Coordinates of C-alpha atoms (C1' of nucleotides) in Angstrom, one line a residue:
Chain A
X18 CA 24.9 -9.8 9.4
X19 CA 24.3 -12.7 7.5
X20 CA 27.5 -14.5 5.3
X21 CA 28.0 -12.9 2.2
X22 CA 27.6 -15.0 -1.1
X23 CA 30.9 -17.5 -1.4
X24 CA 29.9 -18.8 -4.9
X25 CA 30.7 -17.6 -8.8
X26 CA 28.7 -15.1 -10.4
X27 CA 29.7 -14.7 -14.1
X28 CA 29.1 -11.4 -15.6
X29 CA 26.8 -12.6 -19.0
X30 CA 26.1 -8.7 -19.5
X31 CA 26.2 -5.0 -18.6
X32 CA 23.3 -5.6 -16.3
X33 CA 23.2 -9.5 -15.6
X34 CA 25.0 -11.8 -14.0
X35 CA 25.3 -15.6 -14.1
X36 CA 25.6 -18.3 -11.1
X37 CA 26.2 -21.4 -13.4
X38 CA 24.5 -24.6 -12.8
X39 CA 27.8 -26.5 -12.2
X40 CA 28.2 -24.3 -8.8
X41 CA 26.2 -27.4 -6.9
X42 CA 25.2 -30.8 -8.3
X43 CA 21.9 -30.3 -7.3
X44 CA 21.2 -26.9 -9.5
X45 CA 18.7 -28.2 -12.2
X46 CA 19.4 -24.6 -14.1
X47 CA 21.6 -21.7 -14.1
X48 CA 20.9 -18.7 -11.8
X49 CA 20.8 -15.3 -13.5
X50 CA 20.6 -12.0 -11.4
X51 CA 19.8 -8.9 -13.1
X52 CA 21.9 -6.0 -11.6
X53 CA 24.7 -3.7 -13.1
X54 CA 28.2 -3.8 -11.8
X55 CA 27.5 -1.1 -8.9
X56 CA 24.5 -3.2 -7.6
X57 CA 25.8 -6.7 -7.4
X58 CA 28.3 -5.5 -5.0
X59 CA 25.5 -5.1 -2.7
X60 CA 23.8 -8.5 -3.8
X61 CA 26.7 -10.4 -2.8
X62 CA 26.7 -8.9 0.5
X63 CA 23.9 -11.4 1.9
X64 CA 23.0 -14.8 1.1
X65 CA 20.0 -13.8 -1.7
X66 CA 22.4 -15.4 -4.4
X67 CA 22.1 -19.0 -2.3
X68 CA 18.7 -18.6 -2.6
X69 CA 18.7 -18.0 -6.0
X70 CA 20.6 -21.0 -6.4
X71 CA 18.6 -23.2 -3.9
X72 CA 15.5 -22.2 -5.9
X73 CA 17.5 -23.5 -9.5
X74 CA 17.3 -26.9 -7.5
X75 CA 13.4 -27.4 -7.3
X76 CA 11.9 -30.2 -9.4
X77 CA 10.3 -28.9 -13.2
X78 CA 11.6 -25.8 -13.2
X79 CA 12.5 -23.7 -16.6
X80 CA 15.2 -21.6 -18.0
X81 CA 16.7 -20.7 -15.2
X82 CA 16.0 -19.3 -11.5
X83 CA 16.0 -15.2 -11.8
X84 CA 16.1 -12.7 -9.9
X85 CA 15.5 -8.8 -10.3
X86 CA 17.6 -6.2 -8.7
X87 CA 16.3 -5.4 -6.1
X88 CA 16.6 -8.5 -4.7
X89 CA 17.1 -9.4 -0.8
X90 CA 17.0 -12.1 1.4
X91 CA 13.5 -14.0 1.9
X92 CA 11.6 -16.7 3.6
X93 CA 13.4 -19.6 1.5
X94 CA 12.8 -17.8 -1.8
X95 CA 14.4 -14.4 -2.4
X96 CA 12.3 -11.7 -2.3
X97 CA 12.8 -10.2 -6.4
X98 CA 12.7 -13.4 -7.5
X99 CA 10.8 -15.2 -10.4
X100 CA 10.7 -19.2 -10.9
X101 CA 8.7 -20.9 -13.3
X102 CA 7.7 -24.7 -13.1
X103 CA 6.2 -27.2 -15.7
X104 CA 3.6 -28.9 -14.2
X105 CA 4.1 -31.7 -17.1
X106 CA 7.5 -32.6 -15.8
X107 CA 6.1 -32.5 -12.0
X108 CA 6.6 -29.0 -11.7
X109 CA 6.2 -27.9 -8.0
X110 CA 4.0 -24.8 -6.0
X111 CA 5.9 -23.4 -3.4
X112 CA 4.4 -20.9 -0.7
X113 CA 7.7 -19.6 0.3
X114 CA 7.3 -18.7 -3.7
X115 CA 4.6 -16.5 -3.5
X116 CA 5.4 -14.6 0.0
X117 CA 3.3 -14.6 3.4
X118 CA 1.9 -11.7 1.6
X119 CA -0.2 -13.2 -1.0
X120 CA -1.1 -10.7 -3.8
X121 CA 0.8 -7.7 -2.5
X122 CA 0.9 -5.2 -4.8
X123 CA 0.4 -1.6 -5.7
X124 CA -2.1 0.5 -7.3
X125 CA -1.4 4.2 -8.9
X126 CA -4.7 6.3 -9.1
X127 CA -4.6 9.5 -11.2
X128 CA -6.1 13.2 -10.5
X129 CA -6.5 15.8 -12.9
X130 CA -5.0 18.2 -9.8
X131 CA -1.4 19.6 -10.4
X132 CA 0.7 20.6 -7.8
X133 CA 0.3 24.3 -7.5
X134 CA -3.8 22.9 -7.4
X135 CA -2.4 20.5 -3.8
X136 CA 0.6 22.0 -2.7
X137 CA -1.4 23.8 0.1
X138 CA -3.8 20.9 0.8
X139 CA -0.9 18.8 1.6
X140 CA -1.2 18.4 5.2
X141 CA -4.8 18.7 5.5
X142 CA -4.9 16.0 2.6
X143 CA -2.3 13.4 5.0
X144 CA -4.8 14.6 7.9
X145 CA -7.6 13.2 6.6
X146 CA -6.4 10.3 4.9
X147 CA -4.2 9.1 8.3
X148 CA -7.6 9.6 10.0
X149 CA -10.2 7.8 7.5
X150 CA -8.2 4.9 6.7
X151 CA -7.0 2.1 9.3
X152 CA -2.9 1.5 9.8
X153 CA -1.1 -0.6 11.5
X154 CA -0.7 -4.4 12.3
X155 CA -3.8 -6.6 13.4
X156 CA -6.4 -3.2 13.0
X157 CA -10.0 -3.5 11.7
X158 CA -11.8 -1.0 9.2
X159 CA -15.3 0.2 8.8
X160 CA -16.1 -2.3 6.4
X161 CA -16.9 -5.5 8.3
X162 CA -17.9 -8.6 6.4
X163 CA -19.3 -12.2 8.0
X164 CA -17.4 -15.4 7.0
X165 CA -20.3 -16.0 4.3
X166 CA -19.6 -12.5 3.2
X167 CA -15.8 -12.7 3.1
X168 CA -15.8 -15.8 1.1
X169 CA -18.1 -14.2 -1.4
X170 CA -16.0 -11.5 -1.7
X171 CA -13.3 -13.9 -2.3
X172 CA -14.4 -15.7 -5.3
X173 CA -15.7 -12.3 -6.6
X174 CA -12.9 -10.2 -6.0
X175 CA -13.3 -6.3 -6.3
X176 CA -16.9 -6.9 -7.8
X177 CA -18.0 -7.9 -4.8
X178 CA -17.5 -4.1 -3.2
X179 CA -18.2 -2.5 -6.9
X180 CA -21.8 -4.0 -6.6
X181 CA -22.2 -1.9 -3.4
X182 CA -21.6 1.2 -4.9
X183 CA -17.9 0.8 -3.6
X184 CA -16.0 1.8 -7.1
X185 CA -17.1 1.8 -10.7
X186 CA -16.9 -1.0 -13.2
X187 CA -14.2 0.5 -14.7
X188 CA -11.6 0.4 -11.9
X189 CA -11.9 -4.3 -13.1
X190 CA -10.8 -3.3 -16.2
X191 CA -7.6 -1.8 -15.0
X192 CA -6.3 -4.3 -12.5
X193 CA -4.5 -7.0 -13.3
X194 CA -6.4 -10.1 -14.4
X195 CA -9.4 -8.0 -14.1
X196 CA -9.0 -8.0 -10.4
X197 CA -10.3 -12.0 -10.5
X198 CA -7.8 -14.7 -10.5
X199 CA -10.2 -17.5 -12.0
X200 CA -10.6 -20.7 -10.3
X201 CA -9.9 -19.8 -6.8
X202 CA -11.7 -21.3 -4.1
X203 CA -12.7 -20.0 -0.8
X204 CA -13.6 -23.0 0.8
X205 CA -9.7 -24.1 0.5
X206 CA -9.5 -20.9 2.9
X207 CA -9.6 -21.9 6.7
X208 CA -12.3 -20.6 8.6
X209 CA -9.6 -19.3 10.6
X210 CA -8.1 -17.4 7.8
X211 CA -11.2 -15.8 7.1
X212 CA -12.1 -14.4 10.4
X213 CA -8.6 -12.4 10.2
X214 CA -9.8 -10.9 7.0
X215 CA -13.7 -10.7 8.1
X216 CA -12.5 -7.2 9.2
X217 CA -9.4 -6.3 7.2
X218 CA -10.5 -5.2 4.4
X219 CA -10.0 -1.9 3.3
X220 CA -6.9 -1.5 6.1
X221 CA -3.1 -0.9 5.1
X222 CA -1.5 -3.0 7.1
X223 CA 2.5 -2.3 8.4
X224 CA 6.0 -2.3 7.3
X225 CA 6.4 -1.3 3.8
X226 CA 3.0 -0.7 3.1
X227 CA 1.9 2.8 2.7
X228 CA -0.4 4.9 0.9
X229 CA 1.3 8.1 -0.6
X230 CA 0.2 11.7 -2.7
X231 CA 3.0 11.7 -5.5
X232 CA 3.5 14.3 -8.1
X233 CA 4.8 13.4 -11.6
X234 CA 8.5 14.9 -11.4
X235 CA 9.9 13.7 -14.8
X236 CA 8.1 12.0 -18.0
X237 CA 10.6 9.6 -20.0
X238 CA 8.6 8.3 -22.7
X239 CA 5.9 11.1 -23.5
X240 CA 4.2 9.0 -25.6
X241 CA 3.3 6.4 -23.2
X242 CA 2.9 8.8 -20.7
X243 CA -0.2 10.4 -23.1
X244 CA -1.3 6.6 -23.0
X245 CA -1.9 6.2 -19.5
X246 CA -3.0 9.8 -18.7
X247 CA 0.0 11.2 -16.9
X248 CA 2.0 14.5 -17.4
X249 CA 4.7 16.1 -15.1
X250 CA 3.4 18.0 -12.3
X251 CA -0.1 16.0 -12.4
X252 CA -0.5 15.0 -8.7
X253 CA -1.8 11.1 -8.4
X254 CA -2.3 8.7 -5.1
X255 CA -0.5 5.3 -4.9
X256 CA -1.4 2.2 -2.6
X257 CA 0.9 -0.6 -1.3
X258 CA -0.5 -3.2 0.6
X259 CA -1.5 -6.7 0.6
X260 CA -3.8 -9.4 2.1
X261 CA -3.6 -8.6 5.6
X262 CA -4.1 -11.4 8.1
X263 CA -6.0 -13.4 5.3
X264 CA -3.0 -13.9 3.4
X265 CA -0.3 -15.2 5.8
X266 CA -2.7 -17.1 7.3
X267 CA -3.4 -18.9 4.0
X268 CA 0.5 -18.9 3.6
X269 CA 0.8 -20.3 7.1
X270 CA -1.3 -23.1 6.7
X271 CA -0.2 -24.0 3.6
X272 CA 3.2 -24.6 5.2
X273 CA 2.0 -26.9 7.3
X274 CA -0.2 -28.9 5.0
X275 CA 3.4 -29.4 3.0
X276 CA 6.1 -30.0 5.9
X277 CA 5.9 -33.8 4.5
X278 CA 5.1 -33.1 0.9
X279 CA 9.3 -33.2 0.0
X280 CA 9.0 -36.9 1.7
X281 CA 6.2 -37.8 0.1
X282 CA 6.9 -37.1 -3.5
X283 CA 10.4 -37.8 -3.5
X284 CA 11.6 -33.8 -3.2
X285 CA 15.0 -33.5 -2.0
X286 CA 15.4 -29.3 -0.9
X287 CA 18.7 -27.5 0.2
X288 CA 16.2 -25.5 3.1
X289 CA 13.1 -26.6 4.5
X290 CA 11.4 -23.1 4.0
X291 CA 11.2 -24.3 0.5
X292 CA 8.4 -26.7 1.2
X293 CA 6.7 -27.4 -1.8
X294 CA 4.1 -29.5 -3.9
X295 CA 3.9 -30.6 -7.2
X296 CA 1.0 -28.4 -8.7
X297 CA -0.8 -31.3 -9.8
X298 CA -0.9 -33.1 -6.5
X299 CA -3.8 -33.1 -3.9
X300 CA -1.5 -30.7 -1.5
X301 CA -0.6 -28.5 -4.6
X302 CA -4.4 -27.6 -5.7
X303 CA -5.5 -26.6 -2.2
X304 CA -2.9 -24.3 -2.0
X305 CA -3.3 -22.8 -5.3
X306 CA -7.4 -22.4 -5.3
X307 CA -6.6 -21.0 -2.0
X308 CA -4.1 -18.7 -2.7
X309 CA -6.0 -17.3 -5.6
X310 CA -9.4 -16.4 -3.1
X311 CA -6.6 -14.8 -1.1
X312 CA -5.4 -12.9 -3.9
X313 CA -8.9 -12.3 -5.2
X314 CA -9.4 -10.4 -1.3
X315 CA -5.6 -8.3 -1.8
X316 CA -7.4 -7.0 -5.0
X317 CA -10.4 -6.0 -2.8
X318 CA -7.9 -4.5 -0.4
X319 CA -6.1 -2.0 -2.6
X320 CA -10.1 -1.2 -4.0
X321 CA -11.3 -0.4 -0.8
X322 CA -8.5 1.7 0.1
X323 CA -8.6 3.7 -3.2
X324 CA -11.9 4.3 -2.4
X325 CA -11.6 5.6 0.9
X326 CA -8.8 7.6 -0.6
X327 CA -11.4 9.6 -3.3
X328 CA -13.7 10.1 -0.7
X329 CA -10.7 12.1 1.4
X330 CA -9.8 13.6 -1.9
X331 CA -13.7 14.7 -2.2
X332 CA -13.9 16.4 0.9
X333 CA -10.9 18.4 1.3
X334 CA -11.7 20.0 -2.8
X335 CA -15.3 19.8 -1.9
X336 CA -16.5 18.5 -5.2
X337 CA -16.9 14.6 -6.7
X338 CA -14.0 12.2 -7.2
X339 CA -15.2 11.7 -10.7
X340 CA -14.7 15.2 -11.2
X341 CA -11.2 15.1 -9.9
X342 CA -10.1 12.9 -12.5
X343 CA -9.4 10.2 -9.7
X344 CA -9.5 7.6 -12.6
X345 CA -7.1 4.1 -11.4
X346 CA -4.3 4.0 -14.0
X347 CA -3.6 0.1 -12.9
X348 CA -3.0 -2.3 -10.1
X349 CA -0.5 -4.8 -10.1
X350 CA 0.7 -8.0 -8.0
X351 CA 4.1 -8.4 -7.1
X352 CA 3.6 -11.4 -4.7
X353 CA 1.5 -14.1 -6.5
X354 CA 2.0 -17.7 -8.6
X355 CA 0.0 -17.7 -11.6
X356 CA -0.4 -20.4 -14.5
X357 CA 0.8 -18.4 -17.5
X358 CA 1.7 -19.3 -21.4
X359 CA 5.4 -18.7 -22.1
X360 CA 7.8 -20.1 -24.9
X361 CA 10.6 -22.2 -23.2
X362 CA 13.4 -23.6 -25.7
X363 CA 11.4 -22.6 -28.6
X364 CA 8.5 -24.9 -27.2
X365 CA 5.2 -23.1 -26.1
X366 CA 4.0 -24.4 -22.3
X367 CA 1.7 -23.8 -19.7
X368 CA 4.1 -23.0 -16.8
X369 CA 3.3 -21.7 -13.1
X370 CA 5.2 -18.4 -12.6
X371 CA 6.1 -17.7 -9.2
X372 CA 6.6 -13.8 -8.7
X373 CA 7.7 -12.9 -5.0
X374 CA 8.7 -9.5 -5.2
X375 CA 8.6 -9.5 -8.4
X376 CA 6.2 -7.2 -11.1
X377 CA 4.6 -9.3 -14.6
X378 CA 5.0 -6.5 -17.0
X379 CA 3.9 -7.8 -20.2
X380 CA 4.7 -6.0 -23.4
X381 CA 2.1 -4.5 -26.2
X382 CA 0.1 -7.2 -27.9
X383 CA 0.2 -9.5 -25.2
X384 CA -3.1 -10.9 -25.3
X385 CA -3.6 -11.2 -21.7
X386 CA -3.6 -7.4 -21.2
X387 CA -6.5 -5.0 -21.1
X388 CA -7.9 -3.7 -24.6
X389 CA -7.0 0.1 -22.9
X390 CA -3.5 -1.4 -22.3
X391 CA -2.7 -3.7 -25.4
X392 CA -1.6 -1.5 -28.0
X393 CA 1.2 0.2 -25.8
X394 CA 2.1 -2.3 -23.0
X395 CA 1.3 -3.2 -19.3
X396 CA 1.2 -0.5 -17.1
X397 CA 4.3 -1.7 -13.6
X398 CA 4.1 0.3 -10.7
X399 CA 7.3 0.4 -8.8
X400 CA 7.4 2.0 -5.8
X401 CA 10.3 3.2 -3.9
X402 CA 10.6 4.7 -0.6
X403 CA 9.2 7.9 1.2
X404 CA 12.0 10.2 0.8
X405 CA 13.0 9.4 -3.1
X406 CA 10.6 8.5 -6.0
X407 CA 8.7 5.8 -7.3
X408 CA 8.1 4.9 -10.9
X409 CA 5.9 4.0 -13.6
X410 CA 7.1 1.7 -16.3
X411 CA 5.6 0.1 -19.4
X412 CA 6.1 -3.6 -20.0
X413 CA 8.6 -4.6 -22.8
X414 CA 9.4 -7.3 -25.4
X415 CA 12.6 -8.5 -23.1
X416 CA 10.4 -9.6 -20.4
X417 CA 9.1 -12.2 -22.5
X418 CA 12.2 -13.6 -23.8
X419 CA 14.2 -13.5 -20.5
X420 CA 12.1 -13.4 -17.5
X421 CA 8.7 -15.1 -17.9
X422 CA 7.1 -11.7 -18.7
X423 CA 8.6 -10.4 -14.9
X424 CA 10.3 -7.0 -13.5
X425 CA 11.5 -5.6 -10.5
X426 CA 8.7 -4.5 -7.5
X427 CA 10.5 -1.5 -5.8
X428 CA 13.5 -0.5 -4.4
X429 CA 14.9 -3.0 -2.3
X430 CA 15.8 -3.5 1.5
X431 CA 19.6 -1.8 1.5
X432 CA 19.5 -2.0 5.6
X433 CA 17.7 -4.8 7.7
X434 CA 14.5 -3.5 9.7
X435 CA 17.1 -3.9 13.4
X436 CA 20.2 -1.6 11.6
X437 CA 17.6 0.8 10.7
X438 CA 16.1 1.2 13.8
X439 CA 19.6 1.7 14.9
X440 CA 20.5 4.5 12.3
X441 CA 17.4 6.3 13.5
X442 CA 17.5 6.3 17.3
X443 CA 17.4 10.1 18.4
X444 CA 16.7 11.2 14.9
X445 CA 13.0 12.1 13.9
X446 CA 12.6 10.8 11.0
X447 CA 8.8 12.6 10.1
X448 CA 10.7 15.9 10.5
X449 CA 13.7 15.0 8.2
X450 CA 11.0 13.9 5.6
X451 CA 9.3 17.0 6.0
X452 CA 12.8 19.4 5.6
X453 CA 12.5 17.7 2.1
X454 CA 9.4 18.5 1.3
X455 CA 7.3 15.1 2.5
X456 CA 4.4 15.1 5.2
X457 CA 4.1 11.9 6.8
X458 CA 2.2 10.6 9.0
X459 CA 2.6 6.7 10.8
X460 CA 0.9 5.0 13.6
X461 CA 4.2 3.7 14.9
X462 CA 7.1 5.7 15.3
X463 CA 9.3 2.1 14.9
X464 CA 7.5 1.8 11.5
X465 CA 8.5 5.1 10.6
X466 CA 12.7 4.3 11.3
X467 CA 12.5 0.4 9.6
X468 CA 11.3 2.8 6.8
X469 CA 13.4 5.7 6.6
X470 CA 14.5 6.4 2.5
X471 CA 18.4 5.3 3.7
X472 CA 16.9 1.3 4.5
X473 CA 16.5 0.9 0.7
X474 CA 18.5 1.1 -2.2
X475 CA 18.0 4.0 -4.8
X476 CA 15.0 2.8 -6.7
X477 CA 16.7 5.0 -10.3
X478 CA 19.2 2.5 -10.1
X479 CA 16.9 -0.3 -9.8
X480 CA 14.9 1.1 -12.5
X481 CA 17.7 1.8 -14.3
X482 CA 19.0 -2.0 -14.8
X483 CA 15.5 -3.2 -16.1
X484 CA 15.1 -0.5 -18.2
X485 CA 18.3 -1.5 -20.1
X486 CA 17.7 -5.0 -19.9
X487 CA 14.4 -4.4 -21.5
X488 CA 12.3 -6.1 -19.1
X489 CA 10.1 -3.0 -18.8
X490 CA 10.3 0.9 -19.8
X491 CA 11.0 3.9 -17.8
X492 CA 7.9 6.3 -18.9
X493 CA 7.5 8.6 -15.4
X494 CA 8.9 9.0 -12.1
X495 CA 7.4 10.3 -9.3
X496 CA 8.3 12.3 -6.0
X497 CA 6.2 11.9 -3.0
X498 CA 4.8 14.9 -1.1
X499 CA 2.4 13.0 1.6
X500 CA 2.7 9.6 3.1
X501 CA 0.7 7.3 5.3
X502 CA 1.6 4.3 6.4
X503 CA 1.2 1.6 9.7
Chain B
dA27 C1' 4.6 -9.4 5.3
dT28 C1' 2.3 -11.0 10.3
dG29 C1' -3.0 -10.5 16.4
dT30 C1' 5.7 -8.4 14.6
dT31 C1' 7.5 -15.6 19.2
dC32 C1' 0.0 -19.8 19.0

DNA sequence: ATGTTC
C-alpha cells in the first residue's frame, strides 16, 4: 500500500477541495480535486494528491492542476487529471500527461431494441460477440493493414475504414473532433510502432477495456435524453478501448526521446516520469504530431469494433444494422493532449489541455461541437464497471469556467489490480455477475478478478460530484446485461 | 494501458 497523502487539502466547496500552492515552493498553482466529503477520504488514501501537486510544478501551466473524482494513482500524472499549459510562456507536453494509452476512450452505440426485444438474446448475443471480436493483450484481428496502409489510416482516421464500406459517413460526425485530430503525422510514428498496430486494429485489448450490451435503467434529464435518442429500457452497446500496441509504443518512445529534455531546457521535476517538452520545442512537435496519428488509429479502433459489433447484432435478429437503429450516439477521448481555446484570468489563449483520464465535455454553443450536438451540449460517456452502471452525461457551462471544458472518465480504481486478485481467489466472478443479471464472457480469468465491480468505486457517486459541480449533466444511466472484455 | 520485466 502506497503512503497516504501527508499534505493540506482545504475544503473550497461541497464537492472541491483545495491543495494550496504554498504546500511546496515549487507549486506554480494551486491543486484543486473535485470530490465530496465521502470521496476524498478515499483520495487521501494514496499518493494521487502528490501528483496532483507535482503536476502544479510544471513550467506554463494555468489556473491550477485539477483533478476529477475518480482520480487514482498514475504514471507521474494522476490518472483523472487535467493540466493545461501556455505554450507562450514555454508551456510544456508531457507523455506521462496523456497516458500509455493514447486516445482511450469510449463509444455508446444506440439500438431501437428494448429489453423485453434482447433479454432472451443475451447470451447468444455475448456468444457471438466474444467470438467475432479479438480480446486480450498482444492479439491480432481480421483486419490486417501494411505499414503504408497503417500510416494512411493514421492521418485519415476512421475515414480510412468508412471508405471501405466499414461504417457510414455519419458515424465522423459523431466522434469527437470528427474522429481526425488535424495535423498529426505518421511519419513521427516509429516503424516499430506501426507494425504493433499493422494488426490491431479493430481488437479490444485488456484490463479495463471491454465491450458491453447496456439497457437504459433511469433517464434524468428527459429532454436531453430526446436529444440524443435514448429512453429507459432502450438497449445500446458501449466500447472501451484504446490504441493498442500503437499507442504505448508511441508513448514509450516518446519517453525516451525526453529523458534529457528537463536538462536541456532548464526543467526542474519533483519525478522523472514527468518527462516533458516545451510544446514548441523540436522534442515537443514530434511527440504531439505523433501522438495525434496515434489518436487518429484509437478513433479507428473503437470504429472497427462498433462495426463488428452491428454485424453480431445483424445476425443474431437476422435483419440489417441500419434497421436496428444501431446509430453511434458519440465517441469520446479520455486520454489525449489537445490544443484548445479557453479563457484564463479573463484573457482568451490557446492552451494544450492534457486530459488523462479525464472526459472534455463541452457545454451547448461551444463551437467546437457537432451541429447535431451544439444546441444541447457534448454528449460524455462514463463508464463504470460490469456489475453497476455506466452513464451518459451532457456537457455543462461549469466545465468551461473551472476545468478547461473537462469531466470525470469512469469510476475509478477503489482496489489495486494485486488486492483484487486477492479478493477473488476461489470466487468465480462470471457466475456472481451472472446471479445479478450480467453474462460475461473474458479471455482471462485474471482479467475477469482485476475487474470485478468491488475494484472500483461507485461510479453514482462519481457522477454525482460532477453533476453538482456542473462540469457535466446527469441525463441517463445505464445497467449492463452482457460484457466482453480481454 | 502494455508482445502485463526488450
Amino acid at each position: 500500500m502506497k503512503a497516504a497523502f501527508a499534505g493540506p487539502l482545504e475544503r473550497v466547496d461541497s464537492c472541491c477541495y483545495r491543495i494550496p500552492k504554498s504546500y511546496r515552493a515549487d507549486m506554480r498553482v494551486d491543486g484543486l480535486i473535485f470530490a465530496n466529503d465521502a470521496l476524498i477520504e478515499s483520495v487521501k488514501k494514496d499518493q494521487a494528491p502528490d501528483q496532483v501537486a507535482n503536476v502544479a510544478t510544471l513550467p506554463g501551466i494555468q489556473g491550477a492542476s485539477l483533478a476529477m473524482p475518480d482520480i487514482h494513482w498514475g504514471y507521474g500524472f494522476c490518472i483523472g487529471g487535467v493540466c493545461a499549459t501556455d505554450p507562450a510562456e514555454g508551456g510544456v507536453i508531457s507523455p506521462g500527461g496523456v497516458g500509455y494509452d493514447i486516445n482511450c476512450g469510449v463509444r455508446l452505440v444506440k439500438t431501437n431494441l428494448f429489453w423485453d426485444d434482447v433479454k432472451h438474446h443475451v447470451r447468444s448475443l455475448v456468444k457471438g460477440l466474444f467470438h467475432t471480436i479479438p480480446a486480450g493483450a498482444g492479439r491480432g484481428g481480421r483486419y490486417k493493414f501494411d505499414a503504408v496502409e497503417t500510416r494512411r489510416l493514421m492521418a485519415q482516421g476512421p475515414r480510412f475504414v468508412i471508405d471501405r464500406d466499414l461504417g457510414v459517413p455519419r458515424d465522423l460526425t459523431h466522434t469527437e473532433a470528427d474522429g481526425l485530430i488535424p495535423d498529426g503525422d505518421p511519419d513521427q510514428v516509429s516503424d516499430h510502432a506501426v507494425k504493433r498496430g499493422a494488426e490491431q486494429c479493430g481488437t479490444l485489448g485488456s484490463g479495463n477495456h471491454f465491450l458491453e450490451v447496456q439497457v437504459v435503467d433511469s433517464v434524468f434529464d428527459a429532454d436531453v435524453a430526446k436529444a440524443f435518442g435514448l429512453e429507459l429500457n432502450q438497449v445500446c452497446v458501449m466500447i472501451h478501448s484504446g490504441s493498442r500496441g500503437l499507442g504505448y509504443q508511441v508513448c514509450d518512445d516518446a519517453l525516451a526521446a525526453f529523458r534529457n529534455c528537463p536538462a536541456k531546457y532548464g526543467i526542474t521535476l519533483p519525478d522523472r516520469q514527468l518527462a516533458c517538452a516545451p510544446a514548441e520545442s523540436p522534442e515537443g512537435k514530434k511527440y504531439i504530431a505523433a501522438m495525434r496519428a496515434a489518436a487518429n488509429y484509437g478513433f479507428t479502433n473503437r470504429q472497427l469494433l462498433m462495426q463488428q459489433a452491428r454485424e453480431v447484432f445483424a445476425a443474431e435478429f437476422g435483419r440489417k444494422w441500419e434497421d436496428l437503429g444501431m446509430e453511434l450516439l458519440y465517441d469520446v477521448a479520455h486520454n489525449i493532449a489537445k490544443l484548445e481555446e479557453h479563457v484564463v484570468d479573463g484573457k482568451r489563449k490557446r492552451v494544450w489541455v492534457h486530459r488523462k483520464g479525464a472526459t472534455r465535455a463541452f457545454p451547448a454553443g461551444h463551437p467546437e461541437l457537432p451541429d447535431v450536438y451544439r444546441a444541447v451540449g457534448q454528449p460524455v460517456i462514463i463508464p463504470g464497471d460490469m456489475g453497476r452502471a455506466s452513464w451518459v452525461l451532457v456537457g455543462a457551462a461549469g466545465s468551461m469556467e473551472r476545468t478547461f471544458g473537462s469531466t470525470c472518465h469512469g469510476a475509478g480504481r477503489a482496489m489495486s489490480r494485486t488486492a483484487a486478485k486477492l479478493q477473488a481467489a476461489g470466487r468465480r466472478i462470471d457466475k456472481e455477475l451472472e446471479s445479478k443479471g450480467v453474462i460475461a464472457m473474458a479471455s482471462s480469468r485474471m482479467g475477469l478478478a482485476e475487474e470485478q465491480p468491488a475494484a472500483y468505486k461507485n461510479v453514482d457517486h462519481v457522477v454525482d460530484v460532477v453533476h453538482e459541480a456542473n462540469l457535466s449533466r446527469k441525463v441517463a444511466r445505464m445497467r449492463p446485461v452482457g460484457v466482453i472484455k480481454g
